[in-house]
Amino acid sequence: MIFKNSVLAHFKIPEAVAAGLPSLLKFRGMSEKKFFEIAAVKFFEELEEETQEAMEMLESESKMAGQSLALDAALADARKQIRNSRGQQ
């Protein structure tokens, strides 16, 4: 039941439509079980796709964070060199 509710929520099926789903499926010649099997496959495909997109975004952000840290270190080093050169003059 929880899974069915998750699938219905994921696909944004309104409560009124979900209530009439068994009749609609029967009219279309499909069992509820078959409908939820198909919906589950689609649900997990979309979940896998979203997970992959999130992983790619995290990898990109990780690279950007690494570049940012390298820039911060380079700036700190440049500031230190400027201070040192001013002290020598």
mmCIF file of N, CA, C and O in Angstrom:
data_model
loop_
_atom_site.group_PDB
_atom_site.id
_atom_site.type_symbol
_atom_site.label_atom_id
_atom_site.label_comp_id
_atom_site.label_asym_id
_atom_site.label_seq_id
_atom_site.Cartn_x
_atom_site.Cartn_y
_atom_site.Cartn_z
ATOM 1 N N MET A 1 0.823 -1.189 0.000
ATOM 2 C CA MET A 1 0.000 0.000 0.000
ATOM 3 C C MET A 1 0.868 1.256 0.000
ATOM 4 O O MET A 1 0.598 2.202 -0.719
ATOM 5 N N ILE A 2 1.930 1.247 0.814
ATOM 6 C CA ILE A 2 2.820 2.401 0.874
ATOM 7 C C ILE A 2 3.462 2.628 -0.489
ATOM 8 O O ILE A 2 3.564 3.753 -0.955
ATOM 9 N N PHE A 3 3.876 1.529 -1.138
ATOM 10 C CA PHE A 3 4.486 1.655 -2.457
ATOM 11 C C PHE A 3 3.497 2.242 -3.455
ATOM 12 O O PHE A 3 3.846 3.121 -4.236
ATOM 13 N N LYS A 4 2.251 1.771 -3.429
ATOM 14 C CA LYS A 4 1.237 2.296 -4.343
ATOM 15 C C LYS A 4 1.058 3.792 -4.120
ATOM 16 O O LYS A 4 0.996 4.562 -5.076
ATOM 17 N N ASN A 5 1.009 4.202 -2.870
ATOM 18 C CA ASN A 5 0.863 5.630 -2.567
ATOM 19 C C ASN A 5 2.073 6.425 -3.059
ATOM 20 O O ASN A 5 1.928 7.540 -3.562
ATOM 21 N N SER A 6 3.268 5.836 -2.921
ATOM 22 C CA SER A 6 4.480 6.506 -3.397
ATOM 23 C C SER A 6 4.449 6.681 -4.911
ATOM 24 O O SER A 6 4.820 7.739 -5.423
ATOM 25 N N VAL A 7 4.016 5.647 -5.607
ATOM 26 C CA VAL A 7 3.928 5.713 -7.074
ATOM 27 C C VAL A 7 2.899 6.754 -7.484
ATOM 28 O O VAL A 7 3.156 7.581 -8.368
ATOM 29 N N LEU A 8 1.751 6.736 -6.850
ATOM 30 C CA LEU A 8 0.699 7.708 -7.174
ATOM 31 C C LEU A 8 1.190 9.131 -6.912
ATOM 32 O O LEU A 8 0.951 10.036 -7.719
ATOM 33 N N ALA A 9 1.901 9.325 -5.815
ATOM 34 C CA ALA A 9 2.422 10.653 -5.493
ATOM 35 C C ALA A 9 3.510 11.060 -6.477
ATOM 36 O O ALA A 9 3.553 12.205 -6.920
ATOM 37 N N HIS A 10 4.378 10.118 -6.819
ATOM 38 C CA HIS A 10 5.475 10.414 -7.747
ATOM 39 C C HIS A 10 4.951 10.877 -9.102
ATOM 40 O O HIS A 10 5.476 11.815 -9.691
ATOM 41 N N PHE A 11 3.930 10.216 -9.589
ATOM 42 C CA PHE A 11 3.371 10.559 -10.892
ATOM 43 C C PHE A 11 2.277 11.635 -10.796
ATOM 44 O O PHE A 11 1.605 11.936 -11.764
ATOM 45 N N LYS A 12 2.133 12.181 -9.584
ATOM 46 C CA LYS A 12 1.182 13.284 -9.338
ATOM 47 C C LYS A 12 -0.234 12.933 -9.789
ATOM 48 O O LYS A 12 -0.907 13.717 -10.448
ATOM 49 N N ILE A 13 -0.669 11.729 -9.422
ATOM 50 C CA ILE A 13 -2.028 11.284 -9.736
ATOM 51 C C ILE A 13 -2.935 11.765 -8.611
ATOM 52 O O ILE A 13 -2.753 11.380 -7.455
ATOM 53 N N PRO A 14 -3.907 12.633 -8.926
ATOM 54 C CA PRO A 14 -4.790 13.172 -7.882
ATOM 55 C C PRO A 14 -5.565 12.063 -7.168
ATOM 56 O O PRO A 14 -5.819 10.998 -7.728
ATOM 57 N N GLU A 15 -5.928 12.340 -5.935
ATOM 58 C CA GLU A 15 -6.632 11.363 -5.099
ATOM 59 C C GLU A 15 -7.938 10.900 -5.744
ATOM 60 O O GLU A 15 -8.277 9.717 -5.709
ATOM 61 N N ALA A 16 -8.662 11.834 -6.367
ATOM 62 C CA ALA A 16 -9.938 11.491 -7.012
ATOM 63 C C ALA A 16 -9.711 10.524 -8.170
ATOM 64 O O ALA A 16 -10.493 9.585 -8.371
ATOM 65 N N VAL A 17 -8.640 10.731 -8.913
ATOM 66 C CA VAL A 17 -8.324 9.831 -10.031
ATOM 67 C C VAL A 17 -7.882 8.470 -9.491
ATOM 68 O O VAL A 17 -8.280 7.429 -10.008
ATOM 69 N N ALA A 18 -7.065 8.500 -8.437
ATOM 70 C CA ALA A 18 -6.588 7.250 -7.842
ATOM 71 C C ALA A 18 -7.751 6.415 -7.323
ATOM 72 O O ALA A 18 -7.742 5.186 -7.435
ATOM 73 N N ALA A 19 -8.779 7.077 -6.797
ATOM 74 C CA ALA A 19 -9.947 6.354 -6.287
ATOM 75 C C ALA A 19 -10.678 5.627 -7.416
ATOM 76 O O ALA A 19 -11.206 4.537 -7.218
ATOM 77 N N GLY A 20 -10.693 6.228 -8.582
ATOM 78 C CA GLY A 20 -11.377 5.608 -9.723
ATOM 79 C C GLY A 20 -10.474 4.745 -10.577
ATOM 80 O O GLY A 20 -10.904 4.194 -11.601
ATOM 81 N N LEU A 21 -9.220 4.608 -10.173
ATOM 82 C CA LEU A 21 -8.242 3.856 -10.959
ATOM 83 C C LEU A 21 -8.638 2.400 -11.218
ATOM 84 O O LEU A 21 -8.537 1.936 -12.353
ATOM 85 N N PRO A 22 -9.114 1.667 -10.216
ATOM 86 C CA PRO A 22 -9.489 0.271 -10.478
ATOM 87 C C PRO A 22 -10.549 0.149 -11.588
ATOM 88 O O PRO A 22 -10.431 -0.707 -12.467
ATOM 89 N N SER A 23 -11.546 1.014 -11.567
ATOM 90 C CA SER A 23 -12.596 0.966 -12.593
ATOM 91 C C SER A 23 -12.024 1.314 -13.957
ATOM 92 O O SER A 23 -12.333 0.658 -14.956
ATOM 93 N N LEU A 24 -11.189 2.340 -13.992
ATOM 94 C CA LEU A 24 -10.582 2.766 -15.252
ATOM 95 C C LEU A 24 -9.705 1.666 -15.835
ATOM 96 O O LEU A 24 -9.765 1.377 -17.032
ATOM 97 N N LEU A 25 -8.922 1.034 -14.980
ATOM 98 C CA LEU A 25 -8.054 -0.042 -15.448
ATOM 99 C C LEU A 25 -8.860 -1.235 -15.943
ATOM 100 O O LEU A 25 -8.513 -1.855 -16.954
ATOM 101 N N LYS A 26 -9.913 -1.551 -15.231
ATOM 102 C CA LYS A 26 -10.779 -2.659 -15.641
ATOM 103 C C LYS A 26 -11.382 -2.360 -17.018
ATOM 104 O O LYS A 26 -11.426 -3.228 -17.886
ATOM 105 N N PHE A 27 -11.817 -1.118 -17.210
ATOM 106 C CA PHE A 27 -12.373 -0.692 -18.494
ATOM 107 C C PHE A 27 -11.332 -0.824 -19.603
ATOM 108 O O PHE A 27 -11.647 -1.217 -20.724
ATOM 109 N N ARG A 28 -10.085 -0.518 -19.281
ATOM 110 C CA ARG A 28 -8.998 -0.593 -20.260
ATOM 111 C C ARG A 28 -8.445 -2.005 -20.409
ATOM 112 O O ARG A 28 -7.560 -2.247 -21.213
ATOM 113 N N GLY A 29 -8.950 -2.925 -19.611
ATOM 114 C CA GLY A 29 -8.513 -4.317 -19.703
ATOM 115 C C GLY A 29 -7.178 -4.590 -19.032
ATOM 116 O O GLY A 29 -6.444 -5.490 -19.437
ATOM 117 N N MET A 30 -6.853 -3.822 -18.002
ATOM 118 C CA MET A 30 -5.587 -4.001 -17.304
ATOM 119 C C MET A 30 -5.860 -4.160 -15.813
ATOM 120 O O MET A 30 -6.695 -3.470 -15.252
ATOM 121 N N SER A 31 -5.148 -5.072 -15.215
ATOM 122 C CA SER A 31 -5.309 -5.262 -13.770
ATOM 123 C C SER A 31 -4.500 -4.198 -13.018
ATOM 124 O O SER A 31 -3.559 -3.621 -13.554
ATOM 125 N N GLU A 32 -4.898 -3.988 -11.774
ATOM 126 C CA GLU A 32 -4.138 -3.046 -10.934
ATOM 127 C C GLU A 32 -2.710 -3.530 -10.763
ATOM 128 O O GLU A 32 -1.773 -2.742 -10.786
ATOM 129 N N LYS A 33 -2.575 -4.843 -10.615
ATOM 130 C CA LYS A 33 -1.244 -5.410 -10.424
ATOM 131 C C LYS A 33 -0.352 -5.085 -11.623
ATOM 132 O O LYS A 33 0.786 -4.644 -11.456
ATOM 133 N N LYS A 34 -0.872 -5.285 -12.828
ATOM 134 C CA LYS A 34 -0.098 -5.011 -14.039
ATOM 135 C C LYS A 34 0.237 -3.515 -14.135
ATOM 136 O O LYS A 34 1.357 -3.142 -14.471
ATOM 137 N N PHE A 35 -0.742 -2.663 -13.822
ATOM 138 C CA PHE A 35 -0.518 -1.217 -13.856
ATOM 139 C C PHE A 35 0.624 -0.830 -12.920
ATOM 140 O O PHE A 35 1.524 -0.092 -13.301
ATOM 141 N N PHE A 36 0.596 -1.344 -11.691
ATOM 142 C CA PHE A 36 1.629 -0.975 -10.728
ATOM 143 C C PHE A 36 2.974 -1.619 -11.052
ATOM 144 O O PHE A 36 4.020 -1.072 -10.714
ATOM 145 N N GLU A 37 2.971 -2.754 -11.737
ATOM 146 C CA GLU A 37 4.236 -3.328 -12.201
ATOM 147 C C GLU A 37 4.878 -2.406 -13.225
ATOM 148 O O GLU A 37 6.079 -2.122 -13.164
ATOM 149 N N ILE A 38 4.073 -1.929 -14.177
ATOM 150 C CA ILE A 38 4.571 -1.009 -15.199
ATOM 151 C C ILE A 38 5.004 0.308 -14.553
ATOM 152 O O ILE A 38 6.067 0.850 -14.859
ATOM 153 N N ALA A 39 4.166 0.816 -13.654
ATOM 154 C CA ALA A 39 4.477 2.076 -12.966
ATOM 155 C C ALA A 39 5.752 1.945 -12.127
ATOM 156 O O ALA A 39 6.555 2.879 -12.071
ATOM 157 N N ALA A 40 5.942 0.792 -11.513
ATOM 158 C CA ALA A 40 7.141 0.578 -10.691
ATOM 159 C C ALA A 40 8.397 0.622 -11.551
ATOM 160 O O ALA A 40 9.400 1.230 -11.158
ATOM 161 N N VAL A 41 8.340 -0.003 -12.706
ATOM 162 C CA VAL A 41 9.495 0.019 -13.606
ATOM 163 C C VAL A 41 9.819 1.459 -13.994
ATOM 164 O O VAL A 41 10.970 1.900 -13.915
ATOM 165 N N LYS A 42 8.802 2.201 -14.395
ATOM 166 C CA LYS A 42 8.993 3.603 -14.781
ATOM 167 C C LYS A 42 9.495 4.429 -13.587
ATOM 168 O O LYS A 42 10.402 5.248 -13.731
ATOM 169 N N PHE A 43 8.916 4.179 -12.424
ATOM 170 C CA PHE A 43 9.302 4.871 -11.204
ATOM 171 C C PHE A 43 10.796 4.678 -10.927
ATOM 172 O O PHE A 43 11.528 5.635 -10.680
ATOM 173 N N PHE A 44 11.260 3.428 -10.982
ATOM 174 C CA PHE A 44 12.657 3.147 -10.684
ATOM 175 C C PHE A 44 13.592 3.632 -11.792
ATOM 176 O O PHE A 44 14.726 4.031 -11.515
ATOM 177 N N GLU A 45 13.129 3.632 -13.039
ATOM 178 C CA GLU A 45 13.936 4.204 -14.121
ATOM 179 C C GLU A 45 14.156 5.688 -13.877
ATOM 180 O O GLU A 45 15.266 6.202 -14.023
ATOM 181 N N GLU A 46 13.080 6.399 -13.519
ATOM 182 C CA GLU A 46 13.192 7.825 -13.251
ATOM 183 C C GLU A 46 14.048 8.089 -12.016
ATOM 184 O O GLU A 46 14.833 9.037 -11.988
ATOM 185 N N LEU A 47 13.907 7.245 -11.008
ATOM 186 C CA LEU A 47 14.710 7.387 -9.800
ATOM 187 C C LEU A 47 16.191 7.201 -10.124
ATOM 188 O O LEU A 47 17.039 7.966 -9.656
ATOM 189 N N GLU A 48 16.504 6.214 -10.955
ATOM 190 C CA GLU A 48 17.886 5.969 -11.369
ATOM 191 C C GLU A 48 18.428 7.171 -12.153
ATOM 192 O O GLU A 48 19.559 7.602 -11.938
ATOM 193 N N GLU A 49 17.602 7.721 -13.029
ATOM 194 C CA GLU A 49 17.997 8.889 -13.818
ATOM 195 C C GLU A 49 18.263 10.095 -12.912
ATOM 196 O O GLU A 49 19.267 10.795 -13.077
ATOM 197 N N GLU A 50 17.380 10.315 -11.960
ATOM 198 C CA GLU A 50 17.558 11.424 -11.021
ATOM 199 C C GLU A 50 18.815 11.227 -10.176
ATOM 200 O O GLU A 50 19.540 12.187 -9.897
ATOM 201 N N THR A 51 19.071 9.991 -9.784
ATOM 202 C CA THR A 51 20.259 9.687 -8.995
ATOM 203 C C THR A 51 21.510 9.969 -9.812
ATOM 204 O O THR A 51 22.475 10.565 -9.305
ATOM 205 N N GLN A 52 21.506 9.552 -11.076
ATOM 206 C CA GLN A 52 22.653 9.789 -11.956
ATOM 207 C C GLN A 52 22.896 11.287 -12.145
ATOM 208 O O GLN A 52 24.027 11.752 -12.074
ATOM 209 N N GLU A 53 21.821 12.041 -12.364
ATOM 210 C CA GLU A 53 21.944 13.488 -12.516
ATOM 211 C C GLU A 53 22.508 14.122 -11.243
ATOM 212 O O GLU A 53 23.358 15.020 -11.314
ATOM 213 N N ALA A 54 22.048 13.650 -10.088
ATOM 214 C CA ALA A 54 22.542 14.179 -8.818
ATOM 215 C C ALA A 54 24.021 13.861 -8.641
ATOM 216 O O ALA A 54 24.795 14.715 -8.177
ATOM 217 N N MET A 55 24.424 12.657 -9.011
ATOM 218 C CA MET A 55 25.838 12.271 -8.913
ATOM 219 C C MET A 55 26.700 13.144 -9.818
ATOM 220 O O MET A 55 27.779 13.596 -9.419
ATOM 221 N N GLU A 56 26.239 13.393 -11.040
ATOM 222 C CA GLU A 56 26.982 14.242 -11.966
ATOM 223 C C GLU A 56 27.110 15.658 -11.419
ATOM 224 O O GLU A 56 28.174 16.281 -11.528
ATOM 225 N N MET A 57 26.031 16.156 -10.818
ATOM 226 C CA MET A 57 26.061 17.491 -10.248
ATOM 227 C C MET A 57 27.039 17.553 -9.074
ATOM 228 O O MET A 57 27.809 18.503 -8.939
ATOM 229 N N LEU A 58 27.030 16.517 -8.226
ATOM 230 C CA LEU A 58 27.957 16.479 -7.101
ATOM 231 C C LEU A 58 29.408 16.419 -7.564
ATOM 232 O O LEU A 58 30.284 17.069 -6.988
ATOM 233 N N GLU A 59 29.661 15.636 -8.616
ATOM 234 C CA GLU A 59 31.022 15.551 -9.155
ATOM 235 C C GLU A 59 31.469 16.907 -9.687
ATOM 236 O O GLU A 59 32.605 17.336 -9.463
ATOM 237 N N SER A 60 30.565 17.593 -10.375
ATOM 238 C CA SER A 60 30.874 18.918 -10.913
ATOM 239 C C SER A 60 31.149 19.900 -9.789
ATOM 240 O O SER A 60 32.113 20.677 -9.838
ATOM 241 N N GLU A 61 30.307 19.869 -8.759
ATOM 242 C CA GLU A 61 30.495 20.768 -7.621
ATOM 243 C C GLU A 61 31.792 20.449 -6.882
ATOM 244 O O GLU A 61 32.473 21.343 -6.388
ATOM 245 N N SER A 62 32.138 19.180 -6.829
ATOM 246 C CA SER A 62 33.374 18.766 -6.174
ATOM 247 C C SER A 62 34.579 19.326 -6.930
ATOM 248 O O SER A 62 35.529 19.830 -6.314
ATOM 249 N N LYS A 63 34.542 19.251 -8.255
ATOM 250 C CA LYS A 63 35.629 19.812 -9.063
ATOM 251 C C LYS A 63 35.730 21.317 -8.859
ATOM 252 O O LYS A 63 36.824 21.866 -8.719
ATOM 253 N N MET A 64 34.574 21.986 -8.849
ATOM 254 C CA MET A 64 34.569 23.436 -8.656
ATOM 255 C C MET A 64 35.098 23.792 -7.274
ATOM 256 O O MET A 64 35.828 24.781 -7.117
ATOM 257 N N ALA A 65 34.767 23.011 -6.271
ATOM 258 C CA ALA A 65 35.262 23.264 -4.913
ATOM 259 C C ALA A 65 36.777 23.098 -4.867
ATOM 260 O O ALA A 65 37.476 23.895 -4.235
ATOM 261 N N GLY A 66 37.273 22.074 -5.547
ATOM 262 C CA GLY A 66 38.721 21.862 -5.609
ATOM 263 C C GLY A 66 39.422 23.025 -6.291
ATOM 264 O O GLY A 66 40.475 23.489 -5.839
ATOM 265 N N GLN A 67 38.830 23.510 -7.386
ATOM 266 C CA GLN A 67 39.406 24.659 -8.094
ATOM 267 C C GLN A 67 39.370 25.902 -7.206
ATOM 268 O O GLN A 67 40.318 26.688 -7.186
ATOM 269 N N SER A 68 38.284 26.056 -6.468
ATOM 270 C CA SER A 68 38.156 27.202 -5.577
ATOM 271 C C SER A 68 39.217 27.160 -4.481
ATOM 272 O O SER A 68 39.839 28.184 -4.168
ATOM 273 N N LEU A 69 39.454 25.985 -3.938
ATOM 274 C CA LEU A 69 40.491 25.852 -2.912
ATOM 275 C C LEU A 69 41.873 26.153 -3.484
ATOM 276 O O LEU A 69 42.699 26.801 -2.830
ATOM 277 N N ALA A 70 42.122 25.697 -4.699
ATOM 278 C CA ALA A 70 43.410 25.970 -5.345
ATOM 279 C C ALA A 70 43.579 27.465 -5.582
ATOM 280 O O ALA A 70 44.673 28.016 -5.375
ATOM 281 N N LEU A 71 42.507 28.134 -6.010
ATOM 282 C CA LEU A 71 42.570 29.587 -6.217
ATOM 283 C C LEU A 71 42.816 30.314 -4.901
ATOM 284 O O LEU A 71 43.618 31.262 -4.849
ATOM 285 N N ASP A 72 42.124 29.879 -3.849
ATOM 286 C CA ASP A 72 42.324 30.496 -2.533
ATOM 287 C C ASP A 72 43.779 30.345 -2.083
ATOM 288 O O ASP A 72 44.378 31.291 -1.557
ATOM 289 N N ALA A 73 44.335 29.174 -2.300
ATOM 290 C CA ALA A 73 45.729 28.937 -1.909
ATOM 291 C C ALA A 73 46.672 29.804 -2.744
ATOM 292 O O ALA A 73 47.640 30.377 -2.212
ATOM 293 N N ALA A 74 46.407 29.920 -4.035
ATOM 294 C CA ALA A 74 47.246 30.746 -4.905
ATOM 295 C C ALA A 74 47.161 32.219 -4.492
ATOM 296 O O ALA A 74 48.182 32.926 -4.472
ATOM 297 N N LEU A 75 45.955 32.701 -4.166
ATOM 298 C CA LEU A 75 45.796 34.087 -3.716
ATOM 299 C C LEU A 75 46.545 34.324 -2.404
ATOM 300 O O LEU A 75 47.204 35.354 -2.229
ATOM 301 N N ALA A 76 46.427 33.396 -1.491
ATOM 302 C CA ALA A 76 47.116 33.535 -0.202
ATOM 303 C C ALA A 76 48.626 33.576 -0.417
ATOM 304 O O ALA A 76 49.338 34.381 0.207
ATOM 305 N N ASP A 77 49.110 32.727 -1.316
ATOM 306 C CA ASP A 77 50.540 32.702 -1.614
ATOM 307 C C ASP A 77 50.971 34.024 -2.257
ATOM 308 O O ASP A 77 52.022 34.577 -1.917
ATOM 309 N N ALA A 78 50.163 34.543 -3.183
ATOM 310 C CA ALA A 78 50.494 35.808 -3.837
ATOM 311 C C ALA A 78 50.516 36.948 -2.824
ATOM 312 O O ALA A 78 51.418 37.805 -2.862
ATOM 313 N N ARG A 79 49.549 36.955 -1.911
ATOM 314 C CA ARG A 79 49.532 37.995 -0.875
ATOM 315 C C ARG A 79 50.777 37.919 0.011
ATOM 316 O O ARG A 79 51.372 38.938 0.382
ATOM 317 N N LYS A 80 51.150 36.701 0.337
ATOM 318 C CA LYS A 80 52.335 36.499 1.178
ATOM 319 C C LYS A 80 53.582 36.998 0.455
ATOM 320 O O LYS A 80 54.428 37.672 1.057
ATOM 321 N N GLN A 81 53.686 36.702 -0.837
ATOM 322 C CA GLN A 81 54.841 37.154 -1.614
ATOM 323 C C GLN A 81 54.874 38.679 -1.707
ATOM 324 O O GLN A 81 55.942 39.293 -1.619
ATOM 325 N N ILE A 82 53.693 39.303 -1.868
ATOM 326 C CA ILE A 82 53.623 40.766 -1.921
ATOM 327 C C ILE A 82 54.074 41.357 -0.598
ATOM 328 O O ILE A 82 54.876 42.305 -0.558
ATOM 329 N N ARG A 83 53.583 40.781 0.507
ATOM 330 C CA ARG A 83 53.988 41.275 1.832
ATOM 331 C C ARG A 83 55.497 41.126 2.033
ATOM 332 O O ARG A 83 56.157 42.015 2.556
ATOM 333 N N ASN A 84 56.022 39.965 1.614
ATOM 334 C CA ASN A 84 57.464 39.715 1.768
ATOM 335 C C ASN A 84 58.284 40.689 0.917
ATOM 336 O O ASN A 84 59.311 41.185 1.361
ATOM 337 N N SER A 85 57.815 40.961 -0.305
ATOM 338 C CA SER A 85 58.572 41.861 -1.182
ATOM 339 C C SER A 85 58.511 43.294 -0.647
ATOM 340 O O SER A 85 59.460 44.039 -0.771
ATOM 341 N N ARG A 86 57.419 43.677 -0.047
ATOM 342 C CA ARG A 86 57.319 45.011 0.546
ATOM 343 C C ARG A 86 58.237 45.134 1.750
ATOM 344 O O ARG A 86 58.813 46.187 2.020
ATOM 345 N N GLY A 87 58.372 44.043 2.482
ATOM 346 C CA GLY A 87 59.244 44.046 3.666
ATOM 347 C C GLY A 87 60.698 44.123 3.294
ATOM 348 O O GLY A 87 61.515 44.629 4.064
ATOM 349 N N GLN A 88 61.099 43.644 2.120
ATOM 350 C CA GLN A 88 62.487 43.658 1.706
ATOM 351 C C GLN A 88 62.904 45.006 1.143
ATOM 352 O O GLN A 88 64.074 45.327 1.095
ATOM 353 N N GLN A 89 61.963 45.815 0.717
ATOM 354 C CA GLN A 89 62.324 47.115 0.118
ATOM 355 C C GLN A 89 62.639 48.144 1.125
ATOM 356 O O GLN A 89 62.443 48.374 2.173
#
